[in-house]
Short mmCIF file of C-alpha atoms and ligand atoms in Angstrom, two decimals:
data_model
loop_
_atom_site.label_atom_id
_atom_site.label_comp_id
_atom_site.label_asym_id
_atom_site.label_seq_id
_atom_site.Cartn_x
_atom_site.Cartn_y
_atom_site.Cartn_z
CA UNK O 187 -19.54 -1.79 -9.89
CA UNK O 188 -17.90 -4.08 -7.32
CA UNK O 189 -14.89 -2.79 -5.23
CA UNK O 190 -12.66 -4.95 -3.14
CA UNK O 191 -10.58 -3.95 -0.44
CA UNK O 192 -9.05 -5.28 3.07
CA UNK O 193 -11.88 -5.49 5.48
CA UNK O 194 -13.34 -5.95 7.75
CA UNK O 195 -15.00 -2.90 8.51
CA UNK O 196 -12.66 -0.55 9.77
CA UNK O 197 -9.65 -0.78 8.40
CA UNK O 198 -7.72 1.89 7.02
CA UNK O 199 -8.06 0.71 3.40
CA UNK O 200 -12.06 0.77 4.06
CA UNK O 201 -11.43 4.49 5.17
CA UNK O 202 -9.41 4.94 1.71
CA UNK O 203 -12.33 3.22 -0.15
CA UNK O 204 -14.66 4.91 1.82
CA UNK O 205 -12.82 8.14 0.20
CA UNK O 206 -12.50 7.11 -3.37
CA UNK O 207 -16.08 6.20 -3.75
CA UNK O 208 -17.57 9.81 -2.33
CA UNK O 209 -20.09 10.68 -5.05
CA UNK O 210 -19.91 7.43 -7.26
CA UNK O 211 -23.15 5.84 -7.77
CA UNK O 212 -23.97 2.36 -7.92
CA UNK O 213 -20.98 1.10 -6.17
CA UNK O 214 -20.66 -1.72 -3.77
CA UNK O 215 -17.91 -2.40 -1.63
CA UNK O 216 -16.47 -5.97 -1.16
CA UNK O 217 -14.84 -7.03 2.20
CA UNK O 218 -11.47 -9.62 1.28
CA UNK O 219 -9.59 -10.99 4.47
CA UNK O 220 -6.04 -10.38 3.18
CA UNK O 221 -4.08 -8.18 0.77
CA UNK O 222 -3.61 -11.10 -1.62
CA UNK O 223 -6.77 -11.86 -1.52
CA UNK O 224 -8.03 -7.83 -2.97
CA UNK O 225 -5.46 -7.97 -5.36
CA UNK O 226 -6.66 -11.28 -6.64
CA UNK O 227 -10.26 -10.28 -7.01
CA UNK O 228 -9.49 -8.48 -10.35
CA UNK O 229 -7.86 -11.72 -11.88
CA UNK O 230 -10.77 -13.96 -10.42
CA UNK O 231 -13.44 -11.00 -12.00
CA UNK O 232 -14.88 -11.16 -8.54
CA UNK O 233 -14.86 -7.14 -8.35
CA UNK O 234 -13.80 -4.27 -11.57
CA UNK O 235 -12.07 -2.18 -8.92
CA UNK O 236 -9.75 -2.15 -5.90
CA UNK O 237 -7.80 -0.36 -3.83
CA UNK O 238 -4.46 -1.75 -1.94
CA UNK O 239 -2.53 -0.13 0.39
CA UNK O 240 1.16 0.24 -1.00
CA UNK O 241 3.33 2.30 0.30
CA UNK O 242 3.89 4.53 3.66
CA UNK O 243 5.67 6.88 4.94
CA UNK O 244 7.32 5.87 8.08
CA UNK O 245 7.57 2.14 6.79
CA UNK O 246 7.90 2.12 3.32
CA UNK O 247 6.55 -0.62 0.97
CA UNK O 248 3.85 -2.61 1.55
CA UNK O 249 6.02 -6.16 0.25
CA UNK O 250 3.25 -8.21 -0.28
CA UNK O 251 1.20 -6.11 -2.70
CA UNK O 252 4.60 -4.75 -4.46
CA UNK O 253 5.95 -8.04 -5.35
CA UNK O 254 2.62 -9.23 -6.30
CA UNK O 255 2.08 -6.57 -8.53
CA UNK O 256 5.77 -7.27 -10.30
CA UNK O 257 5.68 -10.91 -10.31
CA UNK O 258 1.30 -12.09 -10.17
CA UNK O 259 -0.75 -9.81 -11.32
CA UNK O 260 -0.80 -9.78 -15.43
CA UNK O 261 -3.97 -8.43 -16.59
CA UNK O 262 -3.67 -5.71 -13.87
CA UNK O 263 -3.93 -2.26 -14.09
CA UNK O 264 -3.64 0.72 -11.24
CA UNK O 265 -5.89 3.03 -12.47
CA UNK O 266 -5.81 5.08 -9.96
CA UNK O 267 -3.71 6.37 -6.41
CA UNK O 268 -4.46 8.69 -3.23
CA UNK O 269 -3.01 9.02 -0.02
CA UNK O 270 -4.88 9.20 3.32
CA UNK O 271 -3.32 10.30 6.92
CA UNK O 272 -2.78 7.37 9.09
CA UNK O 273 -3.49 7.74 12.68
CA UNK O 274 -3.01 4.51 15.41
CA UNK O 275 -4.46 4.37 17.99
CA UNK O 276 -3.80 1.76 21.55
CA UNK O 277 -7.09 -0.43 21.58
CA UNK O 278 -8.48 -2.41 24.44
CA UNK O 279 -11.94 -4.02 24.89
CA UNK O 280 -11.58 -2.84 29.55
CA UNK O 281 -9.96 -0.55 30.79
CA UNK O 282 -6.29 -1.32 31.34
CA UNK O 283 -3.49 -0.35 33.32
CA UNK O 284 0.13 -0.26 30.37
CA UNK O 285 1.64 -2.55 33.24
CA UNK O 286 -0.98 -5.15 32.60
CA UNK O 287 -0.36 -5.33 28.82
CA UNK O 288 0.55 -9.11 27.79
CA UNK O 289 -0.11 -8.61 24.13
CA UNK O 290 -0.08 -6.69 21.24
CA UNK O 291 -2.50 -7.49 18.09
CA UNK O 292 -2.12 -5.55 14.44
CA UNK O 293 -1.11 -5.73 10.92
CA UNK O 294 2.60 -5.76 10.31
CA UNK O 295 2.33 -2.24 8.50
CA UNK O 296 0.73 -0.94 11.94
CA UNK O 297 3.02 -2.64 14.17
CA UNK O 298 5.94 -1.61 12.32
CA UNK O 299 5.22 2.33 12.14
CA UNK O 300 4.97 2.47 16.10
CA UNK O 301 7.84 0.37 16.64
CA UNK O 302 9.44 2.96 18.61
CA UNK O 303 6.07 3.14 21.01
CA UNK O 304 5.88 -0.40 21.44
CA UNK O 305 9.58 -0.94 22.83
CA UNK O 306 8.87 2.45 24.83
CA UNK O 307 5.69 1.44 26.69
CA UNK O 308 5.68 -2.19 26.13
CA UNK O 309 9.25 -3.86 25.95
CA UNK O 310 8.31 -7.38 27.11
CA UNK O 311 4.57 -7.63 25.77
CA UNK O 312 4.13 -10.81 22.89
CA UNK O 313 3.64 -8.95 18.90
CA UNK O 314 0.73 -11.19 17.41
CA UNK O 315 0.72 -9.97 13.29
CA UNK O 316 -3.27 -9.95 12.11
CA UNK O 317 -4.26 -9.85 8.38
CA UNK O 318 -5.71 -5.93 9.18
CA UNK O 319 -5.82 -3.33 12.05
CA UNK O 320 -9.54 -3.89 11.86
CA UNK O 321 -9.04 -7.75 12.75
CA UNK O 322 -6.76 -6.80 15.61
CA UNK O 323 -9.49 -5.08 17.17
CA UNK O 324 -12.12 -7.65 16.98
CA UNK O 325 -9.26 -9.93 18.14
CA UNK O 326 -9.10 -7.84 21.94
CA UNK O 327 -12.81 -9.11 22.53
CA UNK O 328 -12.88 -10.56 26.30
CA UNK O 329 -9.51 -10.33 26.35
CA UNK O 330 -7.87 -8.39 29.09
CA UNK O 331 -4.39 -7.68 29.01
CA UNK O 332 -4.80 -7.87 25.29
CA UNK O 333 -4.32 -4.54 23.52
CA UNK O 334 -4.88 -3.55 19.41
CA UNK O 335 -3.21 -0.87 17.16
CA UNK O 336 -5.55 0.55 14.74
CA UNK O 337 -7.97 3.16 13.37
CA UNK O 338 -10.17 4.99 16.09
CA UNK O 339 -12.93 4.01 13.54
CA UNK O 340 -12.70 0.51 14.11
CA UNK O 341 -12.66 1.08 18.09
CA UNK O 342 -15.79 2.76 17.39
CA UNK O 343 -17.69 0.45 15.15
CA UNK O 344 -16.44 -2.64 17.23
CA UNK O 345 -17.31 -1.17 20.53
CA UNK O 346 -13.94 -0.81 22.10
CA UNK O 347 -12.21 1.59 24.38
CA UNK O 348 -9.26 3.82 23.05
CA UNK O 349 -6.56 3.84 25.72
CA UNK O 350 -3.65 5.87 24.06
CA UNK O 351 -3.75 8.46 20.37
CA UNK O 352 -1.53 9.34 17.89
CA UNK O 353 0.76 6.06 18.78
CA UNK O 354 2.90 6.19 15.42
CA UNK O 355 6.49 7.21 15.72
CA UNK O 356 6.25 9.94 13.55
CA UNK O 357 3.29 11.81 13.68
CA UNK O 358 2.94 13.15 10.63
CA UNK O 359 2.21 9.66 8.87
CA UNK O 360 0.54 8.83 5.60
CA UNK O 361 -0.50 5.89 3.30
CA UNK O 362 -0.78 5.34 -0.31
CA UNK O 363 -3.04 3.36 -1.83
CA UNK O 364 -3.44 2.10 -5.64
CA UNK O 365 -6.39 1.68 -7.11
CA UNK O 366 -5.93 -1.67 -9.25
CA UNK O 367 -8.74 -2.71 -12.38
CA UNK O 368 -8.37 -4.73 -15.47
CA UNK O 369 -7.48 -1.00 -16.98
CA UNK O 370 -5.35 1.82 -16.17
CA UNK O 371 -6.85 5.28 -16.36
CA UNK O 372 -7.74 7.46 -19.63
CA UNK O 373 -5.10 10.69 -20.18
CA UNK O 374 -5.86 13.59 -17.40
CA UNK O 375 -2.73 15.74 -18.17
CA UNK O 376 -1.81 15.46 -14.80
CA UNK O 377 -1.04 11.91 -14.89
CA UNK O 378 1.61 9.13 -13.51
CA UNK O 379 3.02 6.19 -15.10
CA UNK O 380 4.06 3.17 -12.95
CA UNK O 381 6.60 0.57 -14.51
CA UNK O 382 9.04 -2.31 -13.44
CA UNK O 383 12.30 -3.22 -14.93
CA UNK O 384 15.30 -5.66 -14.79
CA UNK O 385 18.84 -4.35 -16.32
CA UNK O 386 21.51 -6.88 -17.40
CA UNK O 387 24.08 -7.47 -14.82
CA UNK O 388 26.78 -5.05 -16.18
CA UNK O 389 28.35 -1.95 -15.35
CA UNK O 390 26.53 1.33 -15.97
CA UNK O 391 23.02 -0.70 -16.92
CA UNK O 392 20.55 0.85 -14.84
CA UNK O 393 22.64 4.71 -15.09
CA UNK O 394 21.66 3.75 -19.10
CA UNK O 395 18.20 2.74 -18.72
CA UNK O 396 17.70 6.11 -16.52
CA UNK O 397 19.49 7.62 -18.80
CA UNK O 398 16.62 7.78 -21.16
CA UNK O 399 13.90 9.57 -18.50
CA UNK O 400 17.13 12.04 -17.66
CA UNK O 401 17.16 12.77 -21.91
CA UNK O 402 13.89 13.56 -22.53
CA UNK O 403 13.44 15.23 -18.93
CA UNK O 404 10.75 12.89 -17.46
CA UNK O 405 10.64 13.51 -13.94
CA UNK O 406 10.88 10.18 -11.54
CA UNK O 407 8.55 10.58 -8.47
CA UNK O 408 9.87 7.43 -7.23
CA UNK O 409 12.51 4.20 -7.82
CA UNK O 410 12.89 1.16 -5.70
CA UNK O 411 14.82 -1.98 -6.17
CA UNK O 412 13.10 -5.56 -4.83
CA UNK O 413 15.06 -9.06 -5.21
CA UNK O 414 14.11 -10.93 -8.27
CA UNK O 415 13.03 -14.11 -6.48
CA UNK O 416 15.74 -15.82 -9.37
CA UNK O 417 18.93 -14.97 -7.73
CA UNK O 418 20.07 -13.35 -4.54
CA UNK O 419 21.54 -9.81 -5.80
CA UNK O 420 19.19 -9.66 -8.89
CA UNK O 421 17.15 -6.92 -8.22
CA UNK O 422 13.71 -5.80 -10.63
CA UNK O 423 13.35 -1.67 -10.41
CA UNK O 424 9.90 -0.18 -9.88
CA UNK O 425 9.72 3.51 -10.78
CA UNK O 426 7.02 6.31 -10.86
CA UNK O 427 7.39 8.64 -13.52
CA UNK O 428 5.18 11.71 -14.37
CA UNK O 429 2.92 11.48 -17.47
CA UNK O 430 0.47 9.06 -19.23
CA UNK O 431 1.99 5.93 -20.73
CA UNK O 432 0.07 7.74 -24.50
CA UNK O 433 2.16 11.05 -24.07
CA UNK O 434 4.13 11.25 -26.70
CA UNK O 435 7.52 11.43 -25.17
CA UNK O 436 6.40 8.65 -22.53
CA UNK O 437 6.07 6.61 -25.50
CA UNK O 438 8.81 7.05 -26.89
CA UNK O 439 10.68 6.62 -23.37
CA UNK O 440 9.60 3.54 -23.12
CA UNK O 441 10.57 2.27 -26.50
CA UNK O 442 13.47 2.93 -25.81
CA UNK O 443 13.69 1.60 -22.43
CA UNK O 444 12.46 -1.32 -23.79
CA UNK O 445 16.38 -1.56 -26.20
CA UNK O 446 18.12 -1.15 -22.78
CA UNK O 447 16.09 -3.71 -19.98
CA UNK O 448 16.10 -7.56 -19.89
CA UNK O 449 12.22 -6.88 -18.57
CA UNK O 450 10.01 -4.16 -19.27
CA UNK O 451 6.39 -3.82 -17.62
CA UNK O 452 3.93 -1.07 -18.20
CA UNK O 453 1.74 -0.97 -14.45
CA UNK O 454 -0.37 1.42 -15.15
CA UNK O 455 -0.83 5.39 -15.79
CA UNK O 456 -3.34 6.78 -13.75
CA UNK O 457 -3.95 10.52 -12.80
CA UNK O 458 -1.62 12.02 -9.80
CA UNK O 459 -3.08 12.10 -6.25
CA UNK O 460 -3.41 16.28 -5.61
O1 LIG C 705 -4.88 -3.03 8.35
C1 LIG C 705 -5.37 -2.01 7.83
O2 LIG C 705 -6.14 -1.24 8.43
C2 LIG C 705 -5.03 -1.71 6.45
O3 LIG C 705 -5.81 -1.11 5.75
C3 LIG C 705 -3.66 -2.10 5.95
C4 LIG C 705 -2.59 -1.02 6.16
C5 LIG C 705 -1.29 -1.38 5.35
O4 LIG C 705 -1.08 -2.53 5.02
O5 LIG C 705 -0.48 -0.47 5.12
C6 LIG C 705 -3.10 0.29 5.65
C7 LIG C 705 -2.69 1.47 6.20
C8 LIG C 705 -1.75 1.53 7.34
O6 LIG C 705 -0.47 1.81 6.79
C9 LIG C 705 -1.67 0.25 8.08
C10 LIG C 705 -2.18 -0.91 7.56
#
């Protein structure tokens, strides 16, 4: 079994795959160059598995792979989720002095959960956004004055120095990650169910459609609201709620959810992350 994910080596979401495939056999991991590019190789059959980085703690959503997931990916399932502690570290191929700092290379995600940090230490340095940590860190090669945020693994496998740990503004700080395949998982007991919605533009629309997890006393793990791409104040809802889309009263939640949403998508059910 193939299984995609953002390389290259040394990323975070290698460190998640790293993770998920502990004691599978016959798995091979698959290196794609951006986020788009993983969630695509399930539509393009080019892997059965892979695992996307969606959602953090410090930053929030990961956009890109939300809004894909709403609006591009049919035929997509997340199968599966799990969470990893994300730790940044300050990157530099020489030793340098903070003072000599020009530049700062990383992912958005990265950049954006040591925000605080960067305007600390480095308030006039240039922010260059890479496709991964990983790639920042390769990016610092001969480059002085040139510094990465990323995953002391990637310092290590690239041959780099560390200059500064535990860079994020909070430090507690984790990641989810979905696992994504052409189907969601089989009933655990323990399981999640992942949906998105649109509710007519009327008052009291989305209280109704919530209405229905609040009657039959589904608990929501999470809701969030992203523009519909149609119109600006049109909003599609993605909630988390607990149990497997073939529970009974799932089913029938959704049925019913289905009577009171312009747009109803199943994403997935897939078993919680413990
Ligand atoms: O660039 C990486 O190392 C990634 O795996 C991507 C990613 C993300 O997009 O959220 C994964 C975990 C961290 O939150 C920072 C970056």
């Amino acid at each position: 079994m193939k299984i995609g994910y953002l390389g290259p080596k040394g990323t975070f979401s290698e460190e998640a795959v790293i993770k998920y495939t502990q004691g599978v056999e016959n798995c091979e991991v698959v290196e794609f160059n951006t986020i788009p590019e993983v969630i695509n190789c399930i539509s393009n059959s080019l892997c059965e598995e892979a695992v996307i980085p969606i959602e953090n703690s410090i930053e929030g959503s990961v956009n890109i792979a939300v809004d894909m997931l709403i609006n591009d990916a049919n035929g997509i399932m997340i199968k599966g989720e799990m969470i990893i502690p994300i730790s940044h570290c300050l990157i530099s191929d020489a030793p340098v002095e903070f003072k000599d700092v020009h530049c700062i290379l990383s992912h958005q995600q990265a950049i954006a959960q040591c925000r605080e940090y960067i305007s600390k230490k480095f308030p006039n340095a240039e922010i260059k956004a890479t496709d991964s940590t990983a790639q920042a860190v390769l990016g610092v090669k001969s480059k002085p004055g040139v510094v990465a945020i990323g995953p002391e693994r990637a310092a290590v496998i690239y041959g780099m120095r560390i200059i500064d740990r535990d860079i994020q503004d909070v430090k507690e700080n984790y990641t989810r990650f979905l696992v994504l395949s052409q189907k969601d998982g089989v009933v655990t007991g323990k399981d999640k169910t992942s949906i998105v919605f649109s509710v007519p533009n009327v008052p009291g629309s989305l209280y109704n459609a919530l209405g229905v997890l609040a009657n039959k006393k589904i608990n929501m793990t999470k809701i969030e609201s992203r523009p519909s791409r149609k119109k600006l104040g049109e909003y599609v809802f993605w909630v988390d709620i607990e149990g497997h889309r073939e529970d009974e009263i799932v089913k029938s939640a959704l049925e019913e959810l289905k009577g009171r949403t312009d747009f109803l998508k199943v994403l997935g059910s897939y078993p919680k992350f413990k």
